XYZ file of C-alpha atoms in Angstrom:
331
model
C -31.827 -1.793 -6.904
C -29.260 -1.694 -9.919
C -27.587 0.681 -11.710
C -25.565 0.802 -15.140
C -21.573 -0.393 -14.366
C -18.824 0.378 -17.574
C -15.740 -0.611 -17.707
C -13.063 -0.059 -20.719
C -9.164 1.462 -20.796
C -8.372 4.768 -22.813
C -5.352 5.311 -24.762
C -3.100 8.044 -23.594
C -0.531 7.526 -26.597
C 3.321 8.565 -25.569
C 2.660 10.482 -21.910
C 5.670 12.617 -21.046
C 5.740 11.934 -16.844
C 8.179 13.259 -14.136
C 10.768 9.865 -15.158
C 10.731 10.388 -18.776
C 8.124 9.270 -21.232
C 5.216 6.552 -20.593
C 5.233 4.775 -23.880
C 1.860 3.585 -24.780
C 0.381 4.894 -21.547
C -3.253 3.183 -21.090
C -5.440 4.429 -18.091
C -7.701 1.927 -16.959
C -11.311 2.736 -16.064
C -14.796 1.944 -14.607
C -18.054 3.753 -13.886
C -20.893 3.304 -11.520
C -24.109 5.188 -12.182
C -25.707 7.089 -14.705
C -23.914 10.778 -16.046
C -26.765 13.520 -15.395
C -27.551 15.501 -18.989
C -25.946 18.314 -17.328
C -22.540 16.160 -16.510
C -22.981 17.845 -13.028
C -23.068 14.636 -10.952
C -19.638 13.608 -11.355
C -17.622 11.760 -8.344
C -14.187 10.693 -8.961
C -12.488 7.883 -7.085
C -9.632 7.132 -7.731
C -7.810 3.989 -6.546
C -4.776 3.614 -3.561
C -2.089 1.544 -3.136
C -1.395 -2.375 -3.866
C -5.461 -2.040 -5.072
C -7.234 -2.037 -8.018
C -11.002 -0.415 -8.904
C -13.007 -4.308 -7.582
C -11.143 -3.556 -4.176
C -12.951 -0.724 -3.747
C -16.377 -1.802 -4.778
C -17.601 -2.394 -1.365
C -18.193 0.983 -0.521
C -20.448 1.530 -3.531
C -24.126 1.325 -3.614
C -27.765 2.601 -2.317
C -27.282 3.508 1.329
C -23.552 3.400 1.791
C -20.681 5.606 1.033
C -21.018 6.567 -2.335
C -24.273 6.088 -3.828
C -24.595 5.533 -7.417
C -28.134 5.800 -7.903
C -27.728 9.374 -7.729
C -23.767 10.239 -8.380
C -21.785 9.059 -11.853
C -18.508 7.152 -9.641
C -15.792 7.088 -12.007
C -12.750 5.101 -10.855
C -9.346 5.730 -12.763
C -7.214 3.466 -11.891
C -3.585 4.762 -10.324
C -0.126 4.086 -12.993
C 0.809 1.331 -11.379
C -1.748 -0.957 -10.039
C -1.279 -3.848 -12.762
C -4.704 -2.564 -14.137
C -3.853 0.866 -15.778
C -0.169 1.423 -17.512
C 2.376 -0.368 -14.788
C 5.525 -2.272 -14.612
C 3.990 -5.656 -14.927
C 2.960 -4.811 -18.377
C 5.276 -1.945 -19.164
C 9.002 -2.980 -19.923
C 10.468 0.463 -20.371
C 8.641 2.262 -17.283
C 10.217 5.038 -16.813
C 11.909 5.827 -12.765
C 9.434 8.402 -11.211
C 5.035 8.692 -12.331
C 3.843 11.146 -9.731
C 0.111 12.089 -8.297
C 0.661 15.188 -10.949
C 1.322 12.862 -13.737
C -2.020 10.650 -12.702
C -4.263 13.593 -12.158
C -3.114 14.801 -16.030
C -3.960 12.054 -17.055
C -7.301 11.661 -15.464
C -8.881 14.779 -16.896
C -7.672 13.891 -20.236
C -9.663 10.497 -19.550
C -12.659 12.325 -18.131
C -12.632 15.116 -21.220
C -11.697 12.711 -24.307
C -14.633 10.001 -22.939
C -17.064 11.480 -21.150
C -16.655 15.462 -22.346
C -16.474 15.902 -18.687
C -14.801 19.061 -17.531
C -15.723 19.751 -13.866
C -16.333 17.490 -11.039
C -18.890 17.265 -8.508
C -16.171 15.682 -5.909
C -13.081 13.784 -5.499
C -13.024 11.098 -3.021
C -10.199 9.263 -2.027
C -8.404 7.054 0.078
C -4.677 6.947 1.260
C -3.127 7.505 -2.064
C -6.136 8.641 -3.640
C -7.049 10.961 -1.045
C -3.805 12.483 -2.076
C -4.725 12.538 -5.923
C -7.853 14.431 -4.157
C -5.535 17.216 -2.759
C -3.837 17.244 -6.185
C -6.771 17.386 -8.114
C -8.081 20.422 -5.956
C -4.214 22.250 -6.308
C -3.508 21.492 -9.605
C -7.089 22.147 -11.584
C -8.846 24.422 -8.865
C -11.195 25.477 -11.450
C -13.004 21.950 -12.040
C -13.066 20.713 -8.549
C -16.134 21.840 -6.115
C -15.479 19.554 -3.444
C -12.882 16.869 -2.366
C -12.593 14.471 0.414
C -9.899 13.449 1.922
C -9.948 10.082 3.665
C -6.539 9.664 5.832
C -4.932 11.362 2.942
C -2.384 14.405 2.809
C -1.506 17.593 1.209
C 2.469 16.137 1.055
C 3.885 12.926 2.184
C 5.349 13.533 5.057
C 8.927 13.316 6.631
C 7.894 10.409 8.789
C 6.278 8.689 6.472
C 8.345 8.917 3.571
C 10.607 7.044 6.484
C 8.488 4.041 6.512
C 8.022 3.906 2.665
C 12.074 4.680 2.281
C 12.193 1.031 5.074
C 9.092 -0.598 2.268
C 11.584 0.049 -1.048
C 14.855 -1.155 0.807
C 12.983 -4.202 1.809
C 11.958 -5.048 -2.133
C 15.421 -3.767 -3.137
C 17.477 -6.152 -1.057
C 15.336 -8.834 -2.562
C 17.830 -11.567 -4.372
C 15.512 -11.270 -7.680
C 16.252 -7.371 -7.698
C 18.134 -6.200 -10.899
C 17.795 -2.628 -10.917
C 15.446 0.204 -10.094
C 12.630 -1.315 -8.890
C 12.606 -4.435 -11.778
C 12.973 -8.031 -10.693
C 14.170 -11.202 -12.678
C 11.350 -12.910 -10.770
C 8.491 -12.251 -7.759
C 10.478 -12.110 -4.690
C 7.949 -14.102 -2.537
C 9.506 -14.457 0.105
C 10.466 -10.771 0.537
C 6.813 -10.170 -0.070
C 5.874 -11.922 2.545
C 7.969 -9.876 4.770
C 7.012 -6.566 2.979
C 3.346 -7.722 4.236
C 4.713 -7.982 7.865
C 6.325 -5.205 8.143
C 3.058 -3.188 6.608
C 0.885 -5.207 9.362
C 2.665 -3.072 11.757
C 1.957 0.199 10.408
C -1.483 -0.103 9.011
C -3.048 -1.096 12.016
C -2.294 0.547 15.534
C -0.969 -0.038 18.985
C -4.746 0.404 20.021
C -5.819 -2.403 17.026
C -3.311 -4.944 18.527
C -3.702 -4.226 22.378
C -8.215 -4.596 22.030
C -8.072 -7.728 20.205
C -9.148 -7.201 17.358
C -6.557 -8.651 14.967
C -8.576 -12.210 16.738
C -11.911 -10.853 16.555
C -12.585 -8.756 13.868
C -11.005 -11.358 11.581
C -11.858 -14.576 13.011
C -8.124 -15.253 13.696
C -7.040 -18.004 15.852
C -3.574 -16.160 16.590
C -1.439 -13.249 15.890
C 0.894 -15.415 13.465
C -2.543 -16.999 11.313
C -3.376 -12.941 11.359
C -0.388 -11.637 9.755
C -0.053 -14.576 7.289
C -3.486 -14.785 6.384
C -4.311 -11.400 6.145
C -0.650 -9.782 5.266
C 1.828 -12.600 3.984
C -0.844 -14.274 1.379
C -2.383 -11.000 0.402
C 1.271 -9.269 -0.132
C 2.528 -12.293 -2.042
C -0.062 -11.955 -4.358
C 1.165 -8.892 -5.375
C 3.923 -7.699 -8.438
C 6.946 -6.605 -6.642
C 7.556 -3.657 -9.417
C 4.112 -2.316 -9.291
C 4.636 -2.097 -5.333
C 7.889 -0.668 -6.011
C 6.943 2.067 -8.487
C 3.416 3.174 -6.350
C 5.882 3.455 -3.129
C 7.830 6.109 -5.213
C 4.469 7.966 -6.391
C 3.832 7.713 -2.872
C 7.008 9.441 -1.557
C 7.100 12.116 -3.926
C 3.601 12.853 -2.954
C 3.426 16.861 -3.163
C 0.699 19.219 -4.455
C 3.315 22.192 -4.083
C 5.970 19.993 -5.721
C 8.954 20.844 -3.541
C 7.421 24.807 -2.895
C 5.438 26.570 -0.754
C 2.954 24.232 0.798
C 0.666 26.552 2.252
C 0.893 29.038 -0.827
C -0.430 25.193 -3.065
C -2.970 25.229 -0.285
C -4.447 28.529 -0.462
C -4.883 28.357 -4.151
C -7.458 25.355 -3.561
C -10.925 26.501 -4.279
C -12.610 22.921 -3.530
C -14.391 22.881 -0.128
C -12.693 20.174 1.615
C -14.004 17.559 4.340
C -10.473 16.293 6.004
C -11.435 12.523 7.726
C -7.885 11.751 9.516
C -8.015 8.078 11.636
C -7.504 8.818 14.823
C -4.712 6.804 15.380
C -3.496 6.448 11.432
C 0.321 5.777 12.025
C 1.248 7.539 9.002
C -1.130 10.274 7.529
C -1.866 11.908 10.891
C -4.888 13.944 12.242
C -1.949 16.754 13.184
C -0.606 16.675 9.387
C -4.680 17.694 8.313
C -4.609 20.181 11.273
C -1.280 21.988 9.948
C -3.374 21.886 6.280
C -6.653 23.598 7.759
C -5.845 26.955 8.217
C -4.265 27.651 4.684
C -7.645 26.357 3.147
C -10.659 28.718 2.369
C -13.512 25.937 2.720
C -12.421 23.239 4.660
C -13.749 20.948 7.722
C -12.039 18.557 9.567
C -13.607 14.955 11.391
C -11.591 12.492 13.075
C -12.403 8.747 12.519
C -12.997 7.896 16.154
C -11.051 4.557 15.638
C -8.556 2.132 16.570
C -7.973 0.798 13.602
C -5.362 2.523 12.359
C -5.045 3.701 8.750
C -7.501 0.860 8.015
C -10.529 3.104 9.245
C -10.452 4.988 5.934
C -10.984 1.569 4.385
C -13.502 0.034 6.608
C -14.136 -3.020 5.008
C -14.542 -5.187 8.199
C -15.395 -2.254 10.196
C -19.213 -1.307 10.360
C -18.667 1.453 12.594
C -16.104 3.381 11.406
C -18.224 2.416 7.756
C -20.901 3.711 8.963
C -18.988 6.985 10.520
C -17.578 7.820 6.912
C -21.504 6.914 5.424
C -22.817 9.723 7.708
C -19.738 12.397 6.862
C -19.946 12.195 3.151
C -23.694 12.039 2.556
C -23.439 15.568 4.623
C -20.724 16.917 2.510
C -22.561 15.785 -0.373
C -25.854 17.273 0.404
């Protein structure tokens, strides 16, 4: 079965952001699906970090996650990414582009080239199952659902910790000039940045079953990590990492106030799917979020794969977990 696939960028001119001013800001794009005459079948999903819209790809199409012979998937691609506006092709980016600053620039996007003013859902991942939450806070009048895939309302303490350890790393680099710019790609402090995230985006549970050998055909731990985190890391623009860990860490849908008081405001029914043993967004950050919202259910990934079961790419059952969750929430 096929379906119609678009892709293009849209021009956002000079985009004031939380850093300064976006010069030229372009927002890259692509769609899955047909839009419904009514514009009422509308699922946004947006990208996460290191990743651009073909990363994602795999959880697209008749029978799995998101199906686009019935929803319009529109991927905007995050500031940052090397596909949309980012340091690798922006000289003069500007210190700090938040989830606020993305989301802005989204509806433009969806208004300006699709007349598109309300949507159906937001699904996301990691970083964009926090543009999810920010979509829901920050425009609670053209969001009906969101779902939040080991995602959270506001980074949090701990984990700004490990992203704080992820910037140091790419700032002691030798190539490092100045605020997250380099005078060339630091590969081999990529290859450690990869390392290091090996260790966080996979569990204790991940490591101690195995399946680091199994699941990816690994002959040892060290062919794991380089295959899998060293090569895929130093593939990678340094400043684009750099600038999507601080859109990362200021992640905040009450910007710096009253997080349950952003929380309550949300009219979006939300589906909360924590991993079970994500190191970083955990299942007890969603369970501090669930009382403040007025439609909201939460589902734990039953997995041991870390962070990676929001993004089960080698993972049928924890693929086919999410599947069942969000063609419920959709119905």
């Amino acid at each position: 079965m096929t379906w119609a696939e678009e892709t293009g960028t849209f021009s956002l001119g000079d985009l004031p952001v939380a850093g300064g001013v976006l010069q030229d800001a372009v927002l890259s794009w692509k769609t899955y699906g047909s839009l419904s005459p009514s514009l009422d079948n509308v699922i946004l999903y947006p990208t996460s970090f290191g990743i651009g819209h073909t990363d994602q790809e795999w959880l697209i199409g008749p029978g799995k996650v998101l199906d686009p012979t019935r929803w319009f998937i529109v991927t905007p691609n995050l500031f940052g990414n090397g596909f949309s506006s980012s340091p690798s092709n922006r000289p003069d980016w500007p210190p700090l582009v938040t989830y606020q600053d993305n989301v802005d620039a989204q509806m433009k996007f969806l208004a300006g080239r699709f007349g598109i003013s309300r949507i159906a859902c937001v699904y996301g991942y990691s970083m964009g199952a926090q543009q999810a939450y920010h979509w829901a806070a920050r425009h609670p009048e053209a969001v009906d659902r969101i779902i939040v895939v080991c995602g959270s309302a506001r980074t949090s303490e701990h984990n700004r910790v490990f992203l704080s350890g992820l910037r140091a790393v790419l700032e002691t680099a030798p190539e490092h000039l100045v605020a997250g710019r380099f005078s060339a790609e630091p590969i081999a402090t990529l290859r450690a940045f990869g390392r290091i995230y090996a260790g966080w985006g996979l569990s204790q549970d991940f490591y101690r079953a195995g399946l680091h050998l199994s699941a990816f055909q690994a002959a040892s731990l060290e062919e794991f990590l380089r295959v899998n985190w060293e090569d895929r890391f130093a593939r990678r623009s340094a400043a684009n990492l750099h600038a999507q860990l601080c859109t990362w860490h200021a992640g905040d849908v009450a910007a710096g106030q009253d997080l349950a008081a952003a929380l309550r405001r949300i009219r979006a029914a939300v589906l909360l799917l924590p991993g079970e043993t994500d190191l970083y967004f955990r299942v007890a950050d969603n369970e501090a979020e669930l009382p403040c919202l007025k439609q909201a259910e939460l589902r734990v990934i039953p997995s041991k794969w870390g962070h990676r079961a929001g993004n089960p790419l080698q993972n049928p059952e924890d693929a086919a977990f999410l599947a069942e969750q969000v063609r419920r929430w959709l119905s």
